[in-house]
Amino acid sequence: MPTVAPLDIDGHVVAAHFLGDIPIFATAAGTIHRLDGGEKVTDAHHGLLTCIRDPFSATLLSGGEDGRVQRISHDGTVSTISETPRKWISVVAGGPQGAVAWAQGKSSFVKLSDGTVKEVKEERSVEAIAFAPKGLRIAAARYNGVSLHWVGTNSPMQDLDWKGAHTGVTFSPDGRFLVTMMQENALHGWKLDSKSGESRHMRMTGYPAKVKSLSWSVKGKWLASSGAPAAIVWPFSAKDGPMGKAPMELGTRANIMVTQVAFHPLEEVLAIGFIDGMVLGVRIADGKEALLRRPGKGGITGLSWSASGKLLAFSSEAGDCGVIDISG
């Protein structure tokens, strides 16, 4: 059994991330807890709503009830990217060349590295934003679909329509696919054809609950998702992605829901967090399972691997957090 270094934090912990080999935990109250030669605490928000790892830089991005968008570095330094008093910021995204995006009502904002801010207006509230892996292009998820925008150019917006509320959005690592989480118990996807500009629909349904966590495997061959009493893992290696294919179900437990999924950064191994606090590791190749943490207090709210893939941080809604060392 891997060793677990526990960390007890007061209150609901929203997210767990690594910056290098430093585990960082973000609480709903707005405090950032770093394990760097001991526990160090920084105040980032008066009420934190979201905290993500910027995939393009070694920093975290957060949004809060105080209207702030913050960048948090590995040493705990907090810098303010934007501040709009009395507005809640629950959607943030990191992009190439230091760009940061956030949503506020029916607008997406993108701040570029030179400090200029571009506003993109939608007809509906923006529920989620993602940057494409290449180029300054954002996807804004909203009611009845997704809007694709090239930031800083006059290229026309591309609409990807599908009825219903889209609450999360992610590009595949190669940029060929776009997948949204829906208010109903489903994912929806589009195959993006860069040459023709056309897109094809992919329906991924059958979940007993809402999907709230997604993770791509290291080379983008698999997309893991929560929302069932197993991790539902869709195949994306074929040119049409999962169309006409059944997903794998990994780490199946009777009636105990998966709340978080996180693929290993180097290997096709998936960490799965459950609503009872248990964490499993499962190898894609043969479905072999390893118990990484026994059930504990509170459902798992965050899972994150260190860059080396030897450490796994987890957070819970009861503040029952920790770091699992799997190197042994």
Coordinates of C-alpha atoms in Angstrom, one line a residue:
M1 CA 0.0 0.0 0.0
P2 CA 1.5 3.4 -0.9
T3 CA 2.2 5.8 1.9
V4 CA -0.2 8.6 2.7
A5 CA 0.9 11.9 4.3
P6 CA -2.4 13.3 5.7
L7 CA -3.2 17.0 5.9
D8 CA -6.2 18.2 7.9
I9 CA -7.6 21.6 6.7
D10 CA -10.6 23.4 8.3
G11 CA -13.6 23.5 6.0
H12 CA -14.3 22.6 2.4
V13 CA -11.3 22.2 0.2
V14 CA -12.1 22.9 -3.5
A15 CA -9.0 21.7 -5.2
A16 CA -5.6 20.0 -4.9
H17 CA -2.8 20.7 -7.4
F18 CA 1.0 20.3 -7.8
L19 CA 3.4 23.0 -8.9
G20 CA 6.5 21.0 -9.6
D21 CA 6.7 18.8 -6.5
I22 CA 4.9 21.2 -4.2
P23 CA 1.3 20.2 -3.3
I24 CA -1.1 23.1 -3.0
F25 CA -4.7 23.0 -1.6
A26 CA -7.3 25.7 -2.1
T27 CA -10.2 26.1 0.3
A28 CA -13.7 27.5 -0.3
A29 CA -12.9 30.2 2.3
G30 CA -10.1 31.5 0.0
T31 CA -6.9 30.2 1.7
I32 CA -4.1 28.5 -0.2
H33 CA -2.2 25.8 1.7
R34 CA 1.3 24.8 0.5
L35 CA 3.3 21.9 1.7
D36 CA 6.8 23.3 1.2
G37 CA 9.0 22.4 4.1
G38 CA 5.9 22.5 6.3
E39 CA 2.4 23.9 5.8
K40 CA 2.3 27.5 4.6
V41 CA -0.9 29.4 4.2
T42 CA -1.7 32.4 2.0
D43 CA -5.0 34.3 1.7
A44 CA -6.0 34.6 -2.0
H45 CA -9.8 35.4 -1.9
H46 CA -12.7 36.3 0.3
G47 CA -14.6 33.2 -0.8
L48 CA -13.0 31.1 -3.5
L49 CA -15.1 29.6 -6.3
T50 CA -12.6 27.9 -8.6
C51 CA -8.9 27.1 -8.6
I52 CA -7.2 25.4 -11.6
R53 CA -3.7 24.6 -12.8
D54 CA -2.7 26.8 -15.8
P55 CA -1.5 24.1 -18.3
F56 CA 0.7 26.7 -20.1
S57 CA 2.7 27.9 -17.0
A58 CA 3.8 26.6 -13.6
T59 CA 1.1 28.6 -11.8
L60 CA -2.5 28.2 -10.5
L61 CA -5.4 30.5 -11.5
S62 CA -8.3 31.2 -9.2
G63 CA -11.6 33.1 -9.2
G64 CA -13.7 34.2 -6.2
E65 CA -16.7 35.8 -4.7
D66 CA -14.6 39.0 -4.4
G67 CA -14.6 39.5 -8.1
R68 CA -10.9 38.8 -8.4
V69 CA -9.0 36.6 -10.8
Q70 CA -5.6 35.6 -9.2
R71 CA -2.4 33.9 -10.3
I72 CA -0.7 31.9 -7.6
S73 CA 2.9 30.8 -8.0
H74 CA 4.7 27.8 -6.4
D75 CA 6.1 30.1 -3.6
G76 CA 2.6 31.2 -2.6
T77 CA 2.9 34.7 -4.3
V78 CA -0.6 35.9 -5.3
S79 CA -0.9 38.4 -8.2
T80 CA -4.2 40.0 -9.2
I81 CA -5.1 39.7 -12.9
S82 CA -8.5 41.3 -12.8
E83 CA -10.8 42.7 -10.2
T84 CA -14.5 43.5 -10.6
P85 CA -16.1 44.2 -7.3
R86 CA -19.5 42.5 -6.5
K87 CA -19.1 40.0 -9.4
W88 CA -18.6 36.3 -8.7
I89 CA -15.9 34.7 -10.9
S90 CA -16.3 31.0 -11.1
V91 CA -14.8 30.4 -14.6
V92 CA -11.1 30.8 -15.3
A93 CA -8.7 29.4 -17.9
G94 CA -5.0 29.6 -18.7
G95 CA -3.7 30.0 -22.3
P96 CA -0.5 30.2 -24.3
Q97 CA 1.8 33.2 -24.1
G98 CA 0.6 34.1 -20.6
A99 CA -3.0 34.7 -21.6
V100 CA -5.7 34.3 -19.0
A101 CA -9.5 34.0 -19.6
W102 CA -12.5 34.4 -17.3
A103 CA -16.2 34.7 -17.6
Q104 CA -18.6 37.2 -16.1
G105 CA -22.3 36.9 -17.0
K106 CA -22.7 36.8 -20.8
S107 CA -19.1 37.9 -21.5
S108 CA -15.7 36.1 -21.8
F109 CA -12.6 38.2 -21.1
V110 CA -9.1 37.4 -22.2
K111 CA -6.1 39.3 -20.8
L112 CA -3.0 39.0 -23.0
S113 CA 0.6 39.1 -21.8
D114 CA 0.9 42.8 -22.8
G115 CA -2.0 43.7 -20.4
T116 CA -4.7 44.3 -23.1
V117 CA -8.1 42.8 -22.3
K118 CA -10.4 41.5 -25.0
E119 CA -14.1 41.1 -24.3
V120 CA -16.2 38.6 -26.2
K121 CA -20.0 38.8 -25.8
E122 CA -22.4 35.9 -25.9
E123 CA -26.2 35.7 -26.0
R124 CA -26.2 33.4 -23.0
S125 CA -24.2 33.2 -19.7
V126 CA -20.8 31.7 -20.2
E127 CA -20.5 28.5 -18.0
A128 CA -17.0 27.4 -18.9
I129 CA -13.9 28.4 -21.0
A130 CA -11.0 26.5 -22.4
F131 CA -8.0 27.5 -24.6
A132 CA -7.2 25.4 -27.6
P133 CA -3.8 23.6 -27.3
K134 CA -2.3 25.8 -30.0
G135 CA -3.0 29.4 -31.0
L136 CA -5.0 32.0 -29.1
R137 CA -8.4 30.4 -29.5
I138 CA -11.0 30.0 -26.8
A139 CA -14.1 27.8 -26.5
A140 CA -16.9 29.3 -24.4
A141 CA -19.5 26.9 -23.2
R142 CA -23.1 28.2 -22.8
Y143 CA -26.7 27.2 -23.1
N144 CA -27.3 25.4 -26.4
G145 CA -23.7 24.9 -27.4
V146 CA -20.2 26.3 -27.6
S147 CA -18.7 29.4 -29.3
L148 CA -15.2 29.3 -30.7
H149 CA -13.3 32.5 -31.0
W150 CA -9.8 33.5 -32.3
V151 CA -8.7 36.1 -29.8
G152 CA -7.2 39.3 -31.2
T153 CA -8.2 38.6 -34.8
N154 CA -11.2 39.5 -36.9
S155 CA -11.9 35.8 -37.7
P156 CA -15.6 35.0 -37.5
M157 CA -16.9 33.2 -34.5
Q158 CA -17.7 29.5 -35.0
D159 CA -20.8 28.2 -33.3
L160 CA -21.1 24.5 -32.3
D161 CA -24.8 24.0 -31.5
W162 CA -26.4 21.3 -29.3
K163 CA -29.5 21.8 -27.3
G164 CA -29.1 21.9 -23.5
A165 CA -26.9 23.6 -20.9
H166 CA -23.1 23.0 -21.4
T167 CA -21.4 23.4 -18.0
G168 CA -17.8 22.5 -18.8
V169 CA -15.5 22.3 -21.8
T170 CA -12.2 20.8 -22.8
F171 CA -10.1 20.4 -26.0
S172 CA -8.3 17.1 -26.7
P173 CA -4.5 17.6 -26.4
D174 CA -4.1 17.5 -30.2
G175 CA -7.0 20.0 -30.7
R176 CA -9.0 17.6 -32.9
F177 CA -11.9 17.2 -30.5
L178 CA -13.9 19.4 -28.2
V179 CA -16.0 17.9 -25.4
T180 CA -18.5 19.5 -23.0
M181 CA -20.1 18.4 -19.7
M182 CA -23.8 18.9 -19.8
Q183 CA -26.4 19.8 -17.2
E184 CA -28.1 16.5 -18.1
N185 CA -26.2 13.3 -17.3
A186 CA -24.1 13.3 -20.5
L187 CA -21.1 14.5 -22.4
H188 CA -21.3 16.0 -25.9
G189 CA -18.4 16.2 -28.3
W190 CA -17.5 17.6 -31.6
K191 CA -14.8 16.4 -34.0
L192 CA -13.3 19.6 -35.4
D193 CA -12.1 19.6 -39.0
S194 CA -9.4 22.2 -39.3
K195 CA -9.5 22.2 -43.1
S196 CA -13.2 22.5 -43.8
G197 CA -14.1 24.2 -40.6
E198 CA -16.9 21.8 -40.2
S199 CA -17.7 19.7 -37.1
R200 CA -19.3 16.3 -36.3
H201 CA -21.3 15.5 -33.2
M202 CA -20.4 12.8 -30.7
R203 CA -22.9 11.8 -28.0
M204 CA -21.7 10.2 -24.8
T205 CA -24.7 9.3 -22.6
G206 CA -25.8 6.8 -20.1
Y207 CA -24.4 8.4 -16.9
P208 CA -26.5 8.0 -13.7
A209 CA -25.3 11.4 -12.5
K210 CA -23.8 14.7 -13.7
V211 CA -20.2 14.6 -15.0
K212 CA -18.1 17.0 -13.0
S213 CA -14.5 15.8 -13.6
L214 CA -12.7 15.0 -16.9
S215 CA -9.1 14.0 -17.6
W216 CA -7.2 13.3 -20.8
S217 CA -4.5 10.6 -20.9
V218 CA -1.0 11.7 -21.6
K219 CA -1.2 11.3 -25.4
G220 CA -4.9 12.1 -25.6
K221 CA -6.0 8.5 -26.5
W222 CA -8.5 8.3 -23.6
L223 CA -10.9 10.7 -21.9
A224 CA -11.8 9.7 -18.3
S225 CA -14.9 11.0 -16.6
S226 CA -16.8 10.9 -13.3
G227 CA -20.6 10.7 -12.9
A228 CA -21.0 6.9 -12.4
P229 CA -20.0 4.2 -9.8
A230 CA -16.9 3.7 -12.0
A231 CA -14.6 5.9 -14.1
I232 CA -16.1 6.0 -17.6
V233 CA -13.2 6.1 -20.1
W234 CA -13.9 6.9 -23.7
P235 CA -11.5 6.0 -26.5
F236 CA -10.2 8.9 -28.7
S237 CA -7.4 7.2 -30.7
A238 CA -9.5 6.5 -33.8
K239 CA -10.0 9.3 -36.3
D240 CA -13.7 9.6 -35.3
G241 CA -13.0 9.4 -31.6
P242 CA -15.5 7.4 -29.5
M243 CA -18.3 7.4 -32.2
G244 CA -19.8 3.9 -32.3
K245 CA -17.5 2.6 -29.5
A246 CA -18.4 1.7 -25.9
P247 CA -16.4 3.2 -23.1
M248 CA -14.3 1.3 -20.5
E249 CA -15.6 1.2 -17.0
L250 CA -12.7 1.2 -14.5
G251 CA -12.7 0.9 -10.7
T252 CA -16.3 -0.2 -10.5
R253 CA -17.9 0.0 -7.0
A254 CA -21.5 -0.8 -6.3
N255 CA -23.5 2.4 -5.9
I256 CA -20.4 4.5 -4.7
M257 CA -20.0 7.4 -7.1
V258 CA -16.7 8.6 -8.7
T259 CA -16.3 12.3 -8.0
Q260 CA -12.8 13.0 -9.5
V261 CA -10.5 11.5 -12.2
A262 CA -6.9 12.3 -13.0
F263 CA -4.6 10.6 -15.5
H264 CA -0.9 10.1 -14.7
P265 CA 1.3 12.6 -16.5
L266 CA 3.6 9.9 -18.0
E267 CA 1.7 6.6 -18.1
E268 CA -1.7 5.3 -19.0
V269 CA -2.7 5.0 -15.3
L270 CA -5.8 6.7 -13.9
A271 CA -6.4 7.9 -10.3
I272 CA -10.0 7.7 -9.3
G273 CA -11.5 9.5 -6.3
F274 CA -14.9 8.5 -4.8
I275 CA -17.7 10.1 -2.8
D276 CA -16.6 8.1 0.3
G277 CA -13.1 9.5 0.2
M278 CA -11.5 6.4 -1.3
V279 CA -8.8 6.7 -4.0
L280 CA -7.9 3.9 -6.5
G281 CA -5.2 3.7 -9.2
V282 CA -6.1 1.7 -12.3
R283 CA -3.9 0.7 -15.2
I284 CA -5.6 1.1 -18.6
A285 CA -3.8 -1.8 -20.3
D286 CA -5.2 -4.5 -18.1
G287 CA -7.6 -2.8 -15.6
K288 CA -5.3 -3.8 -12.7
E289 CA -6.4 -1.8 -9.5
A290 CA -4.3 -0.5 -6.6
L291 CA -5.9 0.9 -3.5
L292 CA -4.1 4.2 -2.9
R293 CA -6.3 5.5 0.0
R294 CA -9.0 3.9 2.1
P295 CA -12.3 5.7 2.5
G296 CA -12.1 8.8 4.7
K297 CA -14.0 11.9 5.7
G298 CA -15.8 13.7 2.8
G299 CA -16.0 13.0 -0.9
I300 CA -12.9 13.6 -3.0
T301 CA -13.0 17.1 -4.6
G302 CA -9.5 17.3 -6.2
L303 CA -6.8 14.9 -7.5
S304 CA -3.5 15.9 -9.0
W305 CA -0.2 14.2 -9.9
S306 CA 3.2 15.7 -9.4
A307 CA 5.2 16.3 -12.6
S308 CA 7.2 13.1 -12.0
G309 CA 4.1 11.1 -11.4
K310 CA 5.4 9.8 -8.1
L311 CA 3.1 11.8 -5.9
L312 CA -0.7 12.2 -5.9
A313 CA -2.4 15.0 -4.0
F314 CA -6.1 14.7 -3.0
S315 CA -8.6 17.1 -1.3
S316 CA -12.0 16.5 0.2
E317 CA -15.1 18.5 1.0
A318 CA -14.4 17.8 4.7
G319 CA -10.9 19.2 4.6
D320 CA -9.4 15.7 4.8
C321 CA -6.5 16.0 2.4
G322 CA -3.1 14.5 1.8
V323 CA -0.3 13.4 -0.5
I324 CA 0.1 9.8 -1.6
D325 CA 3.6 8.6 -2.4
I326 CA 3.4 5.7 -5.0
S327 CA 7.2 5.7 -5.8
G328 CA 7.8 2.8 -3.3

